[in-house]
Coordinates of C-alpha atoms and ligand atoms in Angstrom, one line a residue:
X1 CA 0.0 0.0 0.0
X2 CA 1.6 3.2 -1.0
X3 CA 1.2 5.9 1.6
X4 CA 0.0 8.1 -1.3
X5 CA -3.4 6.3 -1.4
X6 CA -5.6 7.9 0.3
X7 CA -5.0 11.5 -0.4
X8 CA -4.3 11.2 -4.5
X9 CA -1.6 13.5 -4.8
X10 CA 1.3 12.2 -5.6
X11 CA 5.1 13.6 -4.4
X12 CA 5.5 17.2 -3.5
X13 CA 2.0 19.1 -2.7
X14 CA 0.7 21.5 -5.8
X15 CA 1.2 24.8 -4.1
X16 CA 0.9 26.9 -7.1
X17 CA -0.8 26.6 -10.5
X18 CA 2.2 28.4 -12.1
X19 CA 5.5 27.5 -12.7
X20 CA 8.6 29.1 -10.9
X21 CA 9.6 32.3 -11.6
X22 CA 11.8 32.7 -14.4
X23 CA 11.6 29.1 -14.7
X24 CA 12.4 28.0 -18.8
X25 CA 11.9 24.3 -18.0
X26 CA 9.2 22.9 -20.4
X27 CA 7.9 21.0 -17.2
X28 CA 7.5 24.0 -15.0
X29 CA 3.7 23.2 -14.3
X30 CA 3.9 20.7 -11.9
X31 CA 7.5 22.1 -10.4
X32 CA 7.5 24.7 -7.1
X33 CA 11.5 24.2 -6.9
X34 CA 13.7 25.3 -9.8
X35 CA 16.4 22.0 -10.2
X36 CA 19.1 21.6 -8.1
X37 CA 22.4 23.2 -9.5
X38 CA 24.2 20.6 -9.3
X39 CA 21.6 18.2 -10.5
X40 CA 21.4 20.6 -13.9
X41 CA 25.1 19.6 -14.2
X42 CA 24.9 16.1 -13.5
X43 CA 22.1 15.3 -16.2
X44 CA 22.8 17.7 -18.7
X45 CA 23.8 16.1 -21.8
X46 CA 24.4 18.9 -23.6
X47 CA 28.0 19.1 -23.9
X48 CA 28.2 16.2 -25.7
X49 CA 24.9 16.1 -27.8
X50 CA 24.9 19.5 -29.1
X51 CA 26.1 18.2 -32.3
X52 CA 23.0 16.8 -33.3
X53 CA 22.0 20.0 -34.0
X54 CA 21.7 19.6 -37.7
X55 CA 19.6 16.3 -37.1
X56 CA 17.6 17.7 -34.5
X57 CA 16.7 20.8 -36.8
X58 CA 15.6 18.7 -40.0
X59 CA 14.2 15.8 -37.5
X60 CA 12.3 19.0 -36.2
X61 CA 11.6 20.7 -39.6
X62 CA 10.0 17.3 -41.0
X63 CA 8.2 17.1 -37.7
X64 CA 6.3 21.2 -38.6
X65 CA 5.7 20.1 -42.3
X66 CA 3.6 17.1 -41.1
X67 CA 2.0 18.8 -38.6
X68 CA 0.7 21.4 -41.0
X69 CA -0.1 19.0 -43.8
X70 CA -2.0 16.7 -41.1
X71 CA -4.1 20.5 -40.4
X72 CA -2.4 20.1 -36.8
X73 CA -1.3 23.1 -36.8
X74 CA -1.8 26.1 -39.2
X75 CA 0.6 27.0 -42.4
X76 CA 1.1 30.1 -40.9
X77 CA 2.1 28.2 -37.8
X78 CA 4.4 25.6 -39.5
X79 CA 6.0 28.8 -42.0
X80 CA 7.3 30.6 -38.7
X81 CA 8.7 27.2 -37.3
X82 CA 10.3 26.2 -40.3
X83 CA 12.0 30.2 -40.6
X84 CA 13.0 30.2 -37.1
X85 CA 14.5 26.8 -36.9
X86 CA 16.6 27.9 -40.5
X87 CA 17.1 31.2 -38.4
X88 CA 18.5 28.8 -35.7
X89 CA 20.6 26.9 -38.0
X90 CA 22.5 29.9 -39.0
X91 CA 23.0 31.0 -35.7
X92 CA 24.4 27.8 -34.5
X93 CA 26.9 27.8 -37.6
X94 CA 28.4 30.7 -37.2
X95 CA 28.9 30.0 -33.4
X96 CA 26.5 32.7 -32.5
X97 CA 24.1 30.2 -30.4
X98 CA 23.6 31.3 -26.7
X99 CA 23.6 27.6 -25.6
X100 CA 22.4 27.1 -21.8
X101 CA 23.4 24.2 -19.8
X102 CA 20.6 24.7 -17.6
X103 CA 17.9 23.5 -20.7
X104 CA 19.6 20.2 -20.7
X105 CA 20.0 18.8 -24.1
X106 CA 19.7 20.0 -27.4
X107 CA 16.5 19.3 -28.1
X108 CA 15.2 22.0 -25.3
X109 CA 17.6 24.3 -26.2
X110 CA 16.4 24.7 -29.7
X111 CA 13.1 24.7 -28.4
X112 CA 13.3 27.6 -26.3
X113 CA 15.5 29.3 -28.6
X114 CA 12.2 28.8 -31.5
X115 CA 9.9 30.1 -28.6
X116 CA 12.1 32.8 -27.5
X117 CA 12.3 33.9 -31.8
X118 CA 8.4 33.2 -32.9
X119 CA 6.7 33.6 -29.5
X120 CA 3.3 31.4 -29.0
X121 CA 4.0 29.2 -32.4
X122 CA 7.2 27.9 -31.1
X123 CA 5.4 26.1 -28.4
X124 CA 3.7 23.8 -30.6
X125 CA 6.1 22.6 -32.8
X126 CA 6.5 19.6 -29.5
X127 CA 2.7 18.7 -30.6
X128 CA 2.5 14.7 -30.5
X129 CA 6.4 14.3 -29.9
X130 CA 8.6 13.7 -26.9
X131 CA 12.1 13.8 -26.8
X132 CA 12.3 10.1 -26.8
X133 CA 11.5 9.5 -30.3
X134 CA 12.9 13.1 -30.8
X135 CA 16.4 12.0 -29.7
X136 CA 15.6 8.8 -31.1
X137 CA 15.2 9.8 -34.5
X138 CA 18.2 12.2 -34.2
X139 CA 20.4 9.4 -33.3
X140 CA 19.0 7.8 -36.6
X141 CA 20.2 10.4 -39.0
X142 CA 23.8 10.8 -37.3
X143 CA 24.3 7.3 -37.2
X144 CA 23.2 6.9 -40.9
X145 CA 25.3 9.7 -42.4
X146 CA 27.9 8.7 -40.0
X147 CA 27.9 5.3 -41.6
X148 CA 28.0 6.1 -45.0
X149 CA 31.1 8.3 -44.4
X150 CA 32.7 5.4 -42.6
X151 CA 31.8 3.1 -46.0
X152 CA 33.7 5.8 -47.8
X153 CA 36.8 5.7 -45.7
X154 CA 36.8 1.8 -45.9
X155 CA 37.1 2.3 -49.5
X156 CA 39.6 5.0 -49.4
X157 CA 41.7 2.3 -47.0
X158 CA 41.0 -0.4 -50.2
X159 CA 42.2 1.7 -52.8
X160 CA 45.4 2.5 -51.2
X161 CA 45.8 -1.3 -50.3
X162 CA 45.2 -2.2 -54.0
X163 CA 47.6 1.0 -55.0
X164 CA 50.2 -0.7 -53.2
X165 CA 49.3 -4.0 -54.9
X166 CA 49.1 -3.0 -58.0
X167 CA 52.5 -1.0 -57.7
X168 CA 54.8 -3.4 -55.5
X169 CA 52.7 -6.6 -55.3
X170 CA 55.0 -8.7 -57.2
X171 CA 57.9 -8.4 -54.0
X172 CA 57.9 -11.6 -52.4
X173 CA 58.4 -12.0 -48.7
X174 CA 58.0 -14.5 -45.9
X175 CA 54.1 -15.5 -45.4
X176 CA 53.8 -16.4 -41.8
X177 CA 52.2 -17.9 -39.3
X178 CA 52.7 -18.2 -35.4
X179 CA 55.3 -15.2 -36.4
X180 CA 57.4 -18.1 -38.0
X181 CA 58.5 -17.7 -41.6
X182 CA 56.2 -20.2 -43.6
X183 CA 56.0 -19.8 -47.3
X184 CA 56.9 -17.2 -49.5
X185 CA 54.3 -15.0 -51.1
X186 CA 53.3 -12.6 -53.1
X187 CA 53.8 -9.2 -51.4
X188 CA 50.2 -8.0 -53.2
X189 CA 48.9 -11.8 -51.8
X190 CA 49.4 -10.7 -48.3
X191 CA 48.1 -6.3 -48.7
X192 CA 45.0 -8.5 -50.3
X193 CA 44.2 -10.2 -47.3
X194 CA 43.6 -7.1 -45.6
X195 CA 41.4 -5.7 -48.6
X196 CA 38.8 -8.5 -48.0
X197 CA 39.1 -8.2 -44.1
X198 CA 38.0 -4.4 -45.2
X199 CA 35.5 -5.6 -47.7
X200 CA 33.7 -7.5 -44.6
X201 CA 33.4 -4.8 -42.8
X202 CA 31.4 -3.0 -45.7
X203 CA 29.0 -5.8 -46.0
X204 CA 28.8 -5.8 -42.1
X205 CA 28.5 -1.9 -42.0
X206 CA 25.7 -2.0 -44.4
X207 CA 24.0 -4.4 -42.2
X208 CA 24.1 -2.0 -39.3
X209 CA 23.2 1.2 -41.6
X210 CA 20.0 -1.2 -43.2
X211 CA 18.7 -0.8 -38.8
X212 CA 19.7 2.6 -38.8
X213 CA 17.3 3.5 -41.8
X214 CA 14.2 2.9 -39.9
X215 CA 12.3 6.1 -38.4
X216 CA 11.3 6.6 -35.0
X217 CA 9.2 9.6 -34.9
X218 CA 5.9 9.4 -34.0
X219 CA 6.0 7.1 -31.2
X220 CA 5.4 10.0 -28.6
X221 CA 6.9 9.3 -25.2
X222 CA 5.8 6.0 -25.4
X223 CA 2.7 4.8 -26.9
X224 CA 1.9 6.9 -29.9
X225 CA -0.2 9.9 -29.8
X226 CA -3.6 11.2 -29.7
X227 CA -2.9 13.3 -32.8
X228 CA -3.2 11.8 -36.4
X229 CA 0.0 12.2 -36.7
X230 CA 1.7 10.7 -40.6
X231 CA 4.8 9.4 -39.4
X232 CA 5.7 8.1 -43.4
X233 CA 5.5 11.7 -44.2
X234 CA 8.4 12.3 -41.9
X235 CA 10.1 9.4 -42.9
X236 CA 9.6 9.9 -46.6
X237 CA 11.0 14.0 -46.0
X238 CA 13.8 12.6 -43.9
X239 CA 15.0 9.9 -46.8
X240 CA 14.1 7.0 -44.6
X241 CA 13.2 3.9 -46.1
X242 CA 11.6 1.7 -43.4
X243 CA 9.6 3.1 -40.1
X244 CA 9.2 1.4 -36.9
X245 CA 5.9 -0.5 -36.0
X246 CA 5.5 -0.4 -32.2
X247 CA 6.5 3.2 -30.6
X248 CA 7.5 1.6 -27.7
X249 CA 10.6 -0.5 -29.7
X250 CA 10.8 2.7 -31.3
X251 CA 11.9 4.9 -28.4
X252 CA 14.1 1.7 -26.7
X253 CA 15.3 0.3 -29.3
X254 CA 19.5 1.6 -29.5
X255 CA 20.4 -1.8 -31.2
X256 CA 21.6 0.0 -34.5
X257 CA 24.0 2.1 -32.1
X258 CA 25.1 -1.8 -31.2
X259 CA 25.5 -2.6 -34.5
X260 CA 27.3 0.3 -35.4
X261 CA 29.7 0.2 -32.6
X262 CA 30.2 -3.8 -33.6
X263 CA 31.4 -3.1 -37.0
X264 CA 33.6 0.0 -35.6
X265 CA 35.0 -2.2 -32.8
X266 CA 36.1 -5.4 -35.5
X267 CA 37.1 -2.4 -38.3
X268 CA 39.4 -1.5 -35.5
X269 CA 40.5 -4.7 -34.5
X270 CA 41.3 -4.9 -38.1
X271 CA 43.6 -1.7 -38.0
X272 CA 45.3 -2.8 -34.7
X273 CA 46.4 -6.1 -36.7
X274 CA 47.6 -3.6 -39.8
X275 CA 49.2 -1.4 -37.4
X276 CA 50.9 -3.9 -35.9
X277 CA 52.2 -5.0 -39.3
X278 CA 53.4 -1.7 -40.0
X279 CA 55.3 -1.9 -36.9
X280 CA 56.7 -5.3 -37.3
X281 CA 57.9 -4.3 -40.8
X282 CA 59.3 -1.0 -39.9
X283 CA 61.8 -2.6 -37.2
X284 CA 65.7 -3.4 -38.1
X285 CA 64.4 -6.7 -37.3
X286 CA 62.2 -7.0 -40.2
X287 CA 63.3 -4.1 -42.3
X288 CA 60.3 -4.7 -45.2
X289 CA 59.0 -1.5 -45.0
X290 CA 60.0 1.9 -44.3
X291 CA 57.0 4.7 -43.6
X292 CA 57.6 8.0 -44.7
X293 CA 59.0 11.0 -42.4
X294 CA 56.2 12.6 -43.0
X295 CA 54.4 9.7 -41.1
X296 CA 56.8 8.9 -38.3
X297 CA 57.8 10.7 -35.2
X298 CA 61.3 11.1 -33.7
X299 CA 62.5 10.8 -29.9
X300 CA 63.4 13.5 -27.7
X301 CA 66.5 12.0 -26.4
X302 CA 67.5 9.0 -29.1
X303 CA 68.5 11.2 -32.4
X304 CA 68.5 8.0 -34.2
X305 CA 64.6 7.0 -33.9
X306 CA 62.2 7.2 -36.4
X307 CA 59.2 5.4 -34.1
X308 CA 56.3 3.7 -36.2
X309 CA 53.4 5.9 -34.2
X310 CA 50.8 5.6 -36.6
X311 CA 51.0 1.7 -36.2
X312 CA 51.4 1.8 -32.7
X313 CA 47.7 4.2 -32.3
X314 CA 46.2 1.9 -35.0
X315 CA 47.0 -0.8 -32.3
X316 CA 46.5 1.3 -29.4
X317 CA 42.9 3.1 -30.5
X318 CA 41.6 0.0 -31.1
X319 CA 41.0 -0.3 -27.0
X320 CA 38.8 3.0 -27.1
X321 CA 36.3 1.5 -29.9
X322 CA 35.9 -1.9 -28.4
X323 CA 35.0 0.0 -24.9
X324 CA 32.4 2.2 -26.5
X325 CA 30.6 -1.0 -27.7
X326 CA 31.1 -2.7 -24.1
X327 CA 29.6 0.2 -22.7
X328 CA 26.5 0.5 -24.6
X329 CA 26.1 -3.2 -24.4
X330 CA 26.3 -2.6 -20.6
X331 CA 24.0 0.9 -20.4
X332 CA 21.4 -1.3 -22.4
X333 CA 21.9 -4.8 -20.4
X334 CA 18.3 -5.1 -17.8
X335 CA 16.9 -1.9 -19.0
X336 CA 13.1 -2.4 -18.6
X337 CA 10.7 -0.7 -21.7
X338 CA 11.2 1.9 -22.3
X339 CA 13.3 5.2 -22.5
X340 CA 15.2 5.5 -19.7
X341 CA 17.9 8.3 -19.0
X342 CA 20.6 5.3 -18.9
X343 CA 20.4 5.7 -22.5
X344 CA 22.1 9.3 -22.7
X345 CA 25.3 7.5 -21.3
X346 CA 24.4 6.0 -25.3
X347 CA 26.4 9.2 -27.0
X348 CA 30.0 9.8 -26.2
X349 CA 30.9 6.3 -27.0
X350 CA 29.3 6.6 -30.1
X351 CA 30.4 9.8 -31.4
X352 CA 33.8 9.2 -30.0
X353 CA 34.0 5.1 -31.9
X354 CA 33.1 6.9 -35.1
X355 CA 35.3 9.8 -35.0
X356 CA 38.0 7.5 -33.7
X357 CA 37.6 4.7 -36.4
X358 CA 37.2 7.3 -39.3
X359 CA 40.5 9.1 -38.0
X360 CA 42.0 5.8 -38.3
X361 CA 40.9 4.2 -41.5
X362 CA 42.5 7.8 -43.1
X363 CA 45.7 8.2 -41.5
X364 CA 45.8 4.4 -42.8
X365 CA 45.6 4.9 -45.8
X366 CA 48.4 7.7 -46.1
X367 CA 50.4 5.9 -44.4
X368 CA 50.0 3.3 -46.2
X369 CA 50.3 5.2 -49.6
X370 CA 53.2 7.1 -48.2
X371 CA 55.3 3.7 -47.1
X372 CA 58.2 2.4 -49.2
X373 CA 58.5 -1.6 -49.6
X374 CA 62.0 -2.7 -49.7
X375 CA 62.7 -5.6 -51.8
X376 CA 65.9 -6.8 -50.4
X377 CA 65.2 -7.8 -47.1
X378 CA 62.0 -9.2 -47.7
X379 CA 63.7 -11.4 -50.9
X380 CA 66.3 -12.1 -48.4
X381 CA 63.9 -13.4 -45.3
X382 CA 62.8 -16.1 -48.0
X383 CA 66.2 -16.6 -49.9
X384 CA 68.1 -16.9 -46.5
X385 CA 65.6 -19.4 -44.7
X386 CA 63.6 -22.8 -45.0
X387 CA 60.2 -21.1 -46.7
X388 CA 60.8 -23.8 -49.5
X389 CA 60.8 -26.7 -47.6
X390 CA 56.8 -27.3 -48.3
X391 CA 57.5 -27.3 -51.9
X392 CA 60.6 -30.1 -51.5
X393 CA 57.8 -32.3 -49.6
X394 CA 55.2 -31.3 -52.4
X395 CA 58.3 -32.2 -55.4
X396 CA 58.5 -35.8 -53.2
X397 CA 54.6 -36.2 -53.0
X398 CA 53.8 -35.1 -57.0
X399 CA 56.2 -38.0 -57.7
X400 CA 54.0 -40.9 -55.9
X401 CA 55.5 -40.9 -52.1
X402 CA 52.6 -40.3 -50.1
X403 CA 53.0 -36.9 -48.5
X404 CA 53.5 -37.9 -44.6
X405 CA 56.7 -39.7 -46.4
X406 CA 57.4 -36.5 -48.5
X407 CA 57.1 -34.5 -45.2
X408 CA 59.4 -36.3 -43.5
X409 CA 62.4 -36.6 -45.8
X410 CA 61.8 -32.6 -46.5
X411 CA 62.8 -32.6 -42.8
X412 CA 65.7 -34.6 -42.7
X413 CA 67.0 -32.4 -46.0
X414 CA 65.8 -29.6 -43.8
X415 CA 68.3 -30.7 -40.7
X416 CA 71.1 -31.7 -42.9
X417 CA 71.4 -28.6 -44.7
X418 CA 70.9 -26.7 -41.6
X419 CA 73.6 -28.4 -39.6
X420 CA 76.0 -27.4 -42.5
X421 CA 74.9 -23.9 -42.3
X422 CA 73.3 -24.4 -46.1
X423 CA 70.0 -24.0 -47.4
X424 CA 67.9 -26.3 -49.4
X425 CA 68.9 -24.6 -52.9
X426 CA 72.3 -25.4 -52.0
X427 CA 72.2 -28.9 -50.9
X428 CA 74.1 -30.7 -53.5
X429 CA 72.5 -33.1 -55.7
X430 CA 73.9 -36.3 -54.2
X431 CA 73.4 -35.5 -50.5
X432 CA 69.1 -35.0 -51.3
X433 CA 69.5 -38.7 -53.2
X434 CA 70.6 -40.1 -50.1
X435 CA 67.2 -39.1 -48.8
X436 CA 65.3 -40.1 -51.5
X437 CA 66.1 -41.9 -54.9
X438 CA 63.4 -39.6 -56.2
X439 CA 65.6 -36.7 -56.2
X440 CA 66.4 -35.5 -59.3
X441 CA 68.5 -32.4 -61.0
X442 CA 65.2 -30.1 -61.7
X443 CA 64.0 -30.2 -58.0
X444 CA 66.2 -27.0 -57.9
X445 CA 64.3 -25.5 -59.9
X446 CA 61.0 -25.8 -57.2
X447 CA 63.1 -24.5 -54.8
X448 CA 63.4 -20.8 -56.1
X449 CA 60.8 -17.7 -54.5
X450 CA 59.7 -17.3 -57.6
X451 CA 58.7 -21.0 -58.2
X452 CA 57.5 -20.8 -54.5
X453 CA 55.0 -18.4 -55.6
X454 CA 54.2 -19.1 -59.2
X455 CA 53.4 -22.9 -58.5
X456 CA 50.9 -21.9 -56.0
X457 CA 48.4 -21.2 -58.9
X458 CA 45.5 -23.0 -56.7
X459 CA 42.8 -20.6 -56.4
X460 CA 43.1 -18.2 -53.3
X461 CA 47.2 -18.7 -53.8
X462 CA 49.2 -16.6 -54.5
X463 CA 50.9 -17.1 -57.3
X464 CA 50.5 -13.7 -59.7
X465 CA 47.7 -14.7 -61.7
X466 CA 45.7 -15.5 -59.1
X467 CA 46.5 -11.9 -57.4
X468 CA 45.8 -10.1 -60.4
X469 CA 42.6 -12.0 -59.9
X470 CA 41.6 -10.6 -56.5
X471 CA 42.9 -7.3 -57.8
X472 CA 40.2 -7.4 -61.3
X473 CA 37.6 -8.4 -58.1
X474 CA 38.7 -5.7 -56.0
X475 CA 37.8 -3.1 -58.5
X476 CA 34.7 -4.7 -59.4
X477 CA 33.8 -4.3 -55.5
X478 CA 35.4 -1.0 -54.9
X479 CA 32.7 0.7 -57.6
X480 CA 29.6 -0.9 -55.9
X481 CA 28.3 -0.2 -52.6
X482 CA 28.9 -2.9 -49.9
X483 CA 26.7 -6.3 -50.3
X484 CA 25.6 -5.6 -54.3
X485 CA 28.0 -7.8 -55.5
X486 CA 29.3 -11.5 -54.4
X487 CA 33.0 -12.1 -53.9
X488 CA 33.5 -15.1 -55.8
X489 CA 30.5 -17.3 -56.0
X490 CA 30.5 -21.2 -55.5
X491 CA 30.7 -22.8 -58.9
X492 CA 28.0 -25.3 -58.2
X493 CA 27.8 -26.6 -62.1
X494 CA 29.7 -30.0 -61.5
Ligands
LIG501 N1 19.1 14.0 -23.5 C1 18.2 12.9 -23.6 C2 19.0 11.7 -24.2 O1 20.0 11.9 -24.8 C3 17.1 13.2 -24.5 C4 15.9 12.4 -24.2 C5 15.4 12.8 -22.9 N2 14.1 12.3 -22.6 C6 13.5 12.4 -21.4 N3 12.4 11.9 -21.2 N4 14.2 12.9 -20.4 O2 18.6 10.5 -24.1

């Protein structure tokens, strides 16, 4: 039994019928105490969403034009909200905007800016909305344009990878794996691999944009409106291709902000494993790559360094991204239907994941563009090393010895040569026979990079006609947007 029951009121008494003095809260009606200071501080999100101005002004605008058209409110009405909101815009453009902390958000301080500019109009443009399909829909169009900018940066990223393909791809160097020289390849084999990882993220980007494109507006607070309100006007003004059916998913639902996050979080994932490249190559160690001045830093004591930065933040932003999708995860985890103020905490993360993974899929690509490949110490990481030993087994094996056979004489050739301080190319002829009578003069001529490479004409390998295959692909998926086109389709004709 709440103690409320049998008097009807609920919370503080209604002293007054009007609102605090100077009061330019919206909610001032029911309010005899203006908010605490420090509450204003606490809740305001205005710092950080004030840059959905532009959304919440067209989101707004689209909002009048129905009204008017649904005879809501009067043309006249709807002409003065439309003026003072472009008025508005202006303002806020040239950085003439008195912004005030104490209205909370954006949404109220555009509000009482409209009221303060067109007087009793202003205060209806809020007719059949609340700011929880407002800020919904808001968070629609950022995310949406956001995404399509990110889809162009991807591509950016892709074309410099395929420059760099097309320019140096036939350098071969050490393929690896567990960090272990493996098997020579192509150099334009391995800046391919990352092209696709890139490509994936497209397809999974348009995914999260396909959520995105679905309008909120209309739902009210909660459960729609007592207005006839045409919420496929708004959508059709706004460029939106689906709507939501149930206002109460539409004001809760924040799973395209997941979504979006997702694809930022594994696009930077992606970038840390780049960057890491770019850091491995640039060392003395390595020595496969050297990156520009223009994208290096120095030290302040060593006068020698040139320090791989830009693939060390590629590594080290990635941490950022992936914790703006753990937190939104997190605000949303338990939240009961349906807005809920936890959902502000939704904004930083995202604005900061996009900025942050656009700022990195550009510096990226110019450093990427920028970087120099050096042929001789990749040539001599494969020249100098066992990388060829696969293709001794595979010489053994094409010449009828089963391959665990093949694999194991490879490795004794492998331990005799390397106890003599030779490798395999060098091996004389006679010392391989020993191993195997199936030896003969021309399994030198398997054992070269170049034959390394050019054998592996299997499709996906890496010899240079298969490359130049990914590369004609590449283009063909570069010029279409994400998920029109398949990679390379099952052939399912037997
Ligand atoms: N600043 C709020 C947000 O970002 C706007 C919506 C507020 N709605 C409300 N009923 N208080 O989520």
């Amino acid at each position: 039994m709440s103690r409320d029951s049998g008097g009807g009121t609920v919370g503080p008494t209604a002293k007054s019928q009007n609102p605090p003095q100077g009061s330019a809260k919206p909610w001032g009606g029911r309010y005899t105490a203006e908010t605490a200071p420090e509450v204003e501080s606490f809740t305001a999100s205005l710092p950080f969403d004030r840059r959905l101005w532009r959304q919440d002004i067209a989101g707004s605008t689209a909002h009048a034009r129905m009204l008017a058209r649904q005879g809501i409110i009067s043309a006249a009405e709807c002409d003065a909200i439309t003026a003072g909101l472009a008025e508005i815009s202006a303002e806020i453009e040239a950085g003439g905007f008195p912004w005030r902390l104490d209205l909370e958000d954006v949404h109220m301080n555009i509000e009482a800016r409209l009221r303060e500019k067109i007087g009793a109009a202003g205060g209806k443009l809020h007719t059949g909305r609340s700011r929880n399909d407002q800020v919904a829909l808001d968070m629609h169009l950022y995310v949406r344009e956001a995404v399509d900018g990110l889809d162009g940066d991807l591509v950016a990223l892709q074309r410099a990878l395929v420059g760099q393909a097309e320019a140096n791809g036939q350098l071969i160097l050490p393929g690896y794996t567990h960090l272990q020289r493996a098997q020579p390849v192509r150099l334009g084999h391995h800046l391919m691999a990352y092209f696709f990882m890139f490509q994936r993220d497209r397809e999974r980007l348009a995914g999260a944009r396909h959520r995105a494109d679905m309008m909120p507006l209309g739902a009210g607070a909660l459960a729609g409106t007592t207005f006839p309100l045409d919420p496929d006007q708004v959508a059709r003004e706004l460029g939106f291709g689906r709507r939501y059916a149930n206002s109460m998913d539409a004001v809760s639902d924040r799973d395209f902000i997941v979504e979006t996050l997702s694809c930022c979080a594994l696009i930077s994932v992606h970038l840390s494993r780049l960057g890491e490249e770019l850091v491995l190559w640039s060392t003395a160690e390595f020595g496969y790559l050297a990156m520009d001045d223009a994208y290096t830093t120095g030290s302040s004591i060593m006068p020698q360094k040139r320090n791989p930065v830009i693939g060390e933040l590629l590594r080290g932003k990635s941490g950022r991204v992936v914790g703006s999708l753990v937190g939104v995860l997190t605000v949303l985890k338990g939240l009961p239907l349906t807005y809920n103020t936890d959902m502000q905490e939704d904004k930083e993360g995202t604005f900061d994941a996009l900025d942050t993974v656009r700022s990195c899929l550009r510096i990226a690509a110019a450093a990427l563009e920028t970087s120099r490949f050096l042929p001789g110490p990749m040539l001599a990481g494969v020249e100098n090393d066992f990388t060829n030993a696969t293709d001794l087994a595979d010489y053994l094996a094409a010449r009828g010895l089963p391959f665990r056979d093949a694999h194991a004489v490879a490795g004794r050739a492998v331990a005799v040569a390397a106890a003599r301080g030779l490798v395999l190319a060098r091996l004389p002829l006679d010392e391989l026979k020993a191993l195997s009578p199936l030896f003969g003069p021309d399994v030198f001529a398997v054992l070269s990079p170049e034959a390394c490479v050019e054998r592996r004409r299997s499709p996906m390998g890496t010899a240079s006609g298969q490359v130049r295959e990914q590369l004609a692909l590449a283009h063909r998926l570069m010029d279409q947007p994400a998920g029109a086109g398949s990679w390379v389709a099952v052939n399912r004709e037997e």
